CSV table of N, CA and C in Angstrom, one decimal:
chain,number,residue,atom,x,y,z
B,1,MET,N,0.8,-1.2,0.0
B,1,MET,CA,0.0,0.0,0.0
B,1,MET,C,0.9,1.3,0.0
B,2,THR,N,0.6,2.2,-0.9
B,2,THR,CA,1.4,3.4,-1.0
B,2,THR,C,0.8,4.5,-0.1
B,3,LYS,N,1.6,5.1,0.8
B,3,LYS,CA,1.2,6.1,1.7
B,3,LYS,C,1.2,7.5,0.9
B,4,THR,N,0.2,8.3,1.2
B,4,THR,CA,0.1,9.6,0.6
B,4,THR,C,0.7,10.6,1.6
B,5,PHE,N,1.6,11.4,1.1
B,5,PHE,CA,2.3,12.3,2.0
B,5,PHE,C,1.7,13.7,1.8
B,6,THR,N,1.6,14.5,2.8
B,6,THR,CA,1.1,15.8,2.8
B,6,THR,C,2.3,16.8,2.8
B,7,TYR,N,1.9,18.1,2.6
B,7,TYR,CA,2.9,19.1,2.8
B,7,TYR,C,3.5,19.2,4.2
B,8,ASP,N,2.6,18.9,5.2
B,8,ASP,CA,3.1,18.8,6.6
B,8,ASP,C,4.2,17.8,6.8
B,9,ASP,N,4.0,16.6,6.1
B,9,ASP,CA,5.0,15.6,6.2
B,9,ASP,C,6.3,16.1,5.6
B,10,VAL,N,6.2,16.8,4.5
B,10,VAL,CA,7.4,17.3,3.8
B,10,VAL,C,8.2,18.3,4.8
B,11,VAL,N,7.4,19.1,5.4
B,11,VAL,CA,8.0,20.1,6.4
B,11,VAL,C,8.7,19.3,7.5
B,12,ARG,N,8.0,18.3,8.0
B,12,ARG,CA,8.6,17.5,9.1
B,12,ARG,C,9.9,16.9,8.6
B,13,TYR,N,10.0,16.4,7.4
B,13,TYR,CA,11.2,15.9,6.7
B,13,TYR,C,12.2,16.9,6.6
B,14,LEU,N,11.9,18.1,6.2
B,14,LEU,CA,12.8,19.2,6.1
B,14,LEU,C,13.5,19.6,7.4
B,15,TYR,N,12.8,19.5,8.5
B,15,TYR,CA,13.3,19.8,9.8
B,15,TYR,C,13.8,18.6,10.6
B,16,ALA,N,14.0,17.4,9.8
B,16,ALA,CA,14.5,16.2,10.4
B,16,ALA,C,13.7,15.7,11.6
B,17,GLU,N,12.3,15.8,11.4
B,17,GLU,CA,11.4,15.3,12.5
B,17,GLU,C,10.7,14.0,12.1
B,18,THR,N,11.3,13.3,11.1
B,18,THR,CA,10.7,12.0,10.6
B,18,THR,C,11.7,10.9,10.9
B,19,THR,N,11.1,9.7,10.9
B,19,THR,CA,11.9,8.5,11.2
B,19,THR,C,12.7,8.1,9.9
B,20,GLU,N,13.7,7.2,10.1
B,20,GLU,CA,14.4,6.8,8.9
B,20,GLU,C,13.5,6.1,7.9
B,21,ASN,N,12.5,5.3,8.4
B,21,ASN,CA,11.5,4.7,7.5
B,21,ASN,C,10.7,5.8,6.7
B,22,GLU,N,10.3,6.8,7.4
B,22,GLU,CA,9.5,7.8,6.8
B,22,GLU,C,10.4,8.6,5.8
B,23,ASN,N,11.6,8.8,6.1
B,23,ASN,CA,12.6,9.5,5.2
B,23,ASN,C,12.6,8.8,3.9
B,24,GLU,N,12.8,7.5,3.9
B,24,GLU,CA,12.9,6.7,2.7
B,24,GLU,C,11.6,6.8,1.9
B,25,GLN,N,10.4,6.8,2.5
B,25,GLN,CA,9.2,6.9,1.8
B,25,GLN,C,8.9,8.3,1.3
B,26,ILE,N,9.3,9.3,2.0
B,26,ILE,CA,9.2,10.7,1.6
B,26,ILE,C,10.1,10.9,0.4
B,27,VAL,N,11.3,10.5,0.4
B,27,VAL,CA,12.2,10.7,-0.7
B,27,VAL,C,11.6,10.0,-2.0
B,28,GLU,N,11.0,8.8,-1.8
B,28,GLU,CA,10.4,8.2,-2.9
B,28,GLU,C,9.2,9.0,-3.4
B,29,ALA,N,8.4,9.5,-2.5
B,29,ALA,CA,7.2,10.3,-2.9
B,29,ALA,C,7.6,11.6,-3.6
B,30,LEU,N,8.7,12.2,-3.1
B,30,LEU,CA,9.2,13.4,-3.8
B,30,LEU,C,9.6,13.1,-5.2
B,31,ALA,N,10.2,11.9,-5.4
B,31,ALA,CA,10.7,11.6,-6.8
B,31,ALA,C,9.5,11.3,-7.7
B,32,LEU,N,8.4,10.9,-7.2
B,32,LEU,CA,7.2,10.6,-8.0
B,32,LEU,C,6.2,11.7,-8.1
B,33,ASP,N,6.2,12.7,-7.3
B,33,ASP,CA,5.2,13.7,-7.3
B,33,ASP,C,5.8,15.1,-7.5
B,34,ASP,N,5.6,15.7,-8.7
B,34,ASP,CA,6.2,16.9,-9.0
B,34,ASP,C,5.8,18.1,-8.1
B,35,ASN,N,4.5,18.1,-7.7
B,35,ASN,CA,4.0,19.1,-6.8
B,35,ASN,C,4.6,19.0,-5.4
B,36,LEU,N,4.8,17.8,-4.9
B,36,LEU,CA,5.4,17.6,-3.6
B,36,LEU,C,6.9,18.0,-3.7
B,37,MET,N,7.6,17.7,-4.8
B,37,MET,CA,9.0,18.1,-5.0
B,37,MET,C,9.1,19.6,-5.1
B,38,ASN,N,8.2,20.2,-5.8
B,38,ASN,CA,8.3,21.7,-5.9
B,38,ASN,C,8.1,22.4,-4.6
B,39,PHE,N,7.1,21.8,-3.8
B,39,PHE,CA,6.9,22.3,-2.5
B,39,PHE,C,8.1,22.2,-1.6
B,40,TYR,N,8.8,21.0,-1.7
B,40,TYR,CA,10.0,20.7,-0.9
B,40,TYR,C,11.1,21.7,-1.3
B,41,LEU,N,11.3,21.9,-2.6
B,41,LEU,CA,12.4,22.8,-3.0
B,41,LEU,C,12.1,24.3,-2.6
B,42,ASP,N,10.8,24.7,-2.7
B,42,ASP,CA,10.4,26.0,-2.3
B,42,ASP,C,10.7,26.2,-0.8
B,43,SER,N,10.3,25.2,-0.1
B,43,SER,CA,10.4,25.2,1.4
B,43,SER,C,11.9,25.2,1.8
B,44,LEU,N,12.7,24.5,1.1
B,44,LEU,CA,14.1,24.5,1.4
B,44,LEU,C,14.7,25.8,1.2
B,45,GLU,N,14.3,26.5,0.1
B,45,GLU,CA,14.8,27.8,-0.2
B,45,GLU,C,14.4,28.8,0.9
B,46,ILE,N,13.1,28.7,1.3
B,46,ILE,CA,12.6,29.6,2.3
B,46,ILE,C,13.4,29.4,3.6
B,47,GLN,N,13.6,28.1,4.0
B,47,GLN,CA,14.4,27.8,5.2
B,47,GLN,C,15.8,28.4,5.1
B,48,ASN,N,16.4,28.3,4.0
B,48,ASN,CA,17.8,28.8,3.8
B,48,ASN,C,17.8,30.4,4.0
B,49,GLN,N,16.8,31.0,3.4
B,49,GLN,CA,16.7,32.5,3.5
B,49,GLN,C,16.4,32.9,5.0
B,50,MET,N,15.5,32.1,5.6
B,50,MET,CA,15.2,32.4,7.0
B,50,MET,C,16.4,32.3,7.9
B,51,ASN,N,17.3,31.3,7.6
B,51,ASN,CA,18.5,31.1,8.4
B,51,ASN,C,19.5,32.2,8.3
B,52,LYS,N,19.4,33.0,7.3
B,52,LYS,CA,20.2,34.2,7.0
B,52,LYS,C,19.8,35.4,7.8
B,53,ILE,N,18.6,35.4,8.3
B,53,ILE,CA,18.0,36.6,9.0
B,53,ILE,C,18.7,36.8,10.3
B,54,THR,N,19.2,38.0,10.5
B,54,THR,CA,19.7,38.3,11.8
B,54,THR,C,19.1,39.6,12.3
B,55,ARG,N,18.8,39.6,13.6
B,55,ARG,CA,18.2,40.8,14.2
B,55,ARG,C,19.2,41.4,15.2
B,56,THR,N,19.4,42.7,15.1
B,56,THR,CA,20.3,43.4,16.0
B,56,THR,C,19.5,44.4,16.8
B,57,PRO,N,19.6,44.4,18.1
B,57,PRO,CA,18.8,45.4,18.9
B,57,PRO,C,19.4,46.8,18.7
B,58,SER,N,18.6,47.8,18.8
B,58,SER,CA,19.1,49.1,18.6
B,58,SER,C,19.9,49.6,19.8
B,59,GLU,N,20.7,50.6,19.6
B,59,GLU,CA,21.5,51.1,20.7
B,59,GLU,C,20.7,51.5,21.9
B,60,LYS,N,19.5,52.1,21.6
B,60,LYS,CA,18.6,52.5,22.7
B,60,LYS,C,18.2,51.3,23.6
B,61,VAL,N,17.8,50.2,23.0
B,61,VAL,CA,17.4,49.0,23.7
B,61,VAL,C,18.6,48.5,24.5
B,62,ILE,N,19.8,48.4,23.9
B,62,ILE,CA,21.0,48.0,24.7
B,62,ILE,C,21.2,48.9,25.9
B,63,SER,N,21.1,50.2,25.7
B,63,SER,CA,21.3,51.1,26.8
B,63,SER,C,20.3,50.9,27.9
B,64,GLU,N,19.1,50.6,27.5
B,64,GLU,CA,18.0,50.4,28.5
B,64,GLU,C,18.3,49.1,29.3
B,65,VAL,N,18.7,48.1,28.7
B,65,VAL,CA,19.0,46.8,29.4
B,65,VAL,C,20.2,47.1,30.3
B,66,PHE,N,21.2,47.8,29.9
B,66,PHE,CA,22.3,48.1,30.8
B,66,PHE,C,21.9,48.9,32.0
B,67,ARG,N,21.1,49.9,31.7
B,67,ARG,CA,20.6,50.8,32.7
B,67,ARG,C,19.8,50.0,33.8
B,68,TYR,N,18.9,49.1,33.3
B,68,TYR,CA,18.1,48.3,34.2
B,68,TYR,C,19.0,47.4,35.0
B,69,SER,N,20.1,46.8,34.4
B,69,SER,CA,20.9,45.9,35.2
B,69,SER,C,21.8,46.6,36.2
B,70,ARG,N,22.0,47.9,36.0
B,70,ARG,CA,22.8,48.6,37.0
B,70,ARG,C,22.0,48.9,38.3
B,71,GLN,N,20.7,48.7,38.2
B,71,GLN,CA,19.9,48.9,39.4
B,71,GLN,C,20.3,47.9,40.5
B,72,PHE,N,20.8,46.8,40.2
B,72,PHE,CA,21.1,45.8,41.1
B,72,PHE,C,22.6,45.8,41.5
B,73,SER,N,22.9,45.9,42.8
B,73,SER,CA,24.3,45.9,43.2
B,73,SER,C,24.9,44.5,43.1
B,74,SER,N,26.2,44.4,43.1
B,74,SER,CA,26.8,43.1,43.1
B,74,SER,C,26.6,42.3,44.4
B,75,LYS,N,26.4,43.1,45.5
B,75,LYS,CA,26.1,42.4,46.8
B,75,LYS,C,24.7,41.7,46.7
B,76,ARG,N,23.8,42.4,46.1
B,76,ARG,CA,22.4,41.8,46.0
B,76,ARG,C,22.5,40.6,45.1
B,77,SER,N,23.2,40.7,44.0
B,77,SER,CA,23.3,39.5,43.1
B,77,SER,C,24.0,38.3,43.7
B,78,ALA,N,25.0,38.6,44.5
B,78,ALA,CA,25.7,37.5,45.2
B,78,ALA,C,24.8,36.9,46.3
B,79,ALA,N,24.0,37.7,46.9
B,79,ALA,CA,23.0,37.2,47.9
B,79,ALA,C,22.0,36.2,47.3
B,80,LEU,N,21.7,36.4,46.0
B,80,LEU,CA,20.8,35.5,45.4
B,80,LEU,C,21.4,34.1,45.1
B,81,LEU,N,22.7,34.0,45.1
B,81,LEU,CA,23.3,32.8,44.8
B,81,LEU,C,23.2,31.8,46.0
B,82,TYR,N,23.0,32.3,47.2
B,82,TYR,CA,22.9,31.4,48.4
B,82,TYR,C,21.5,30.9,48.6
C-alpha cells in the first residue's frame, strides 16, 4: 500500500522530524510527485533564507538593558546565589 504524504510531512522531513523509514518513503514520494517536490524545493529555499536573517537590537534597547541591570548591586546579586 502506498502512503500519501502531505505538505506537513514534507516540512517534518525538512526539519529532520521524521523517522528513517518515513525518510525513505518521503524521498520516494518526492521523486514521484512533482507538486510535492516543488513544495519541498520552495520550502528548502525559504528555510535557507530564514536562516540568514539576523536581528540586531538598537543602541537604545541595549542602553536600557544596561541601565536596568545597573539597578542591582553586586552584593544583592551575590546574595541571590545562596
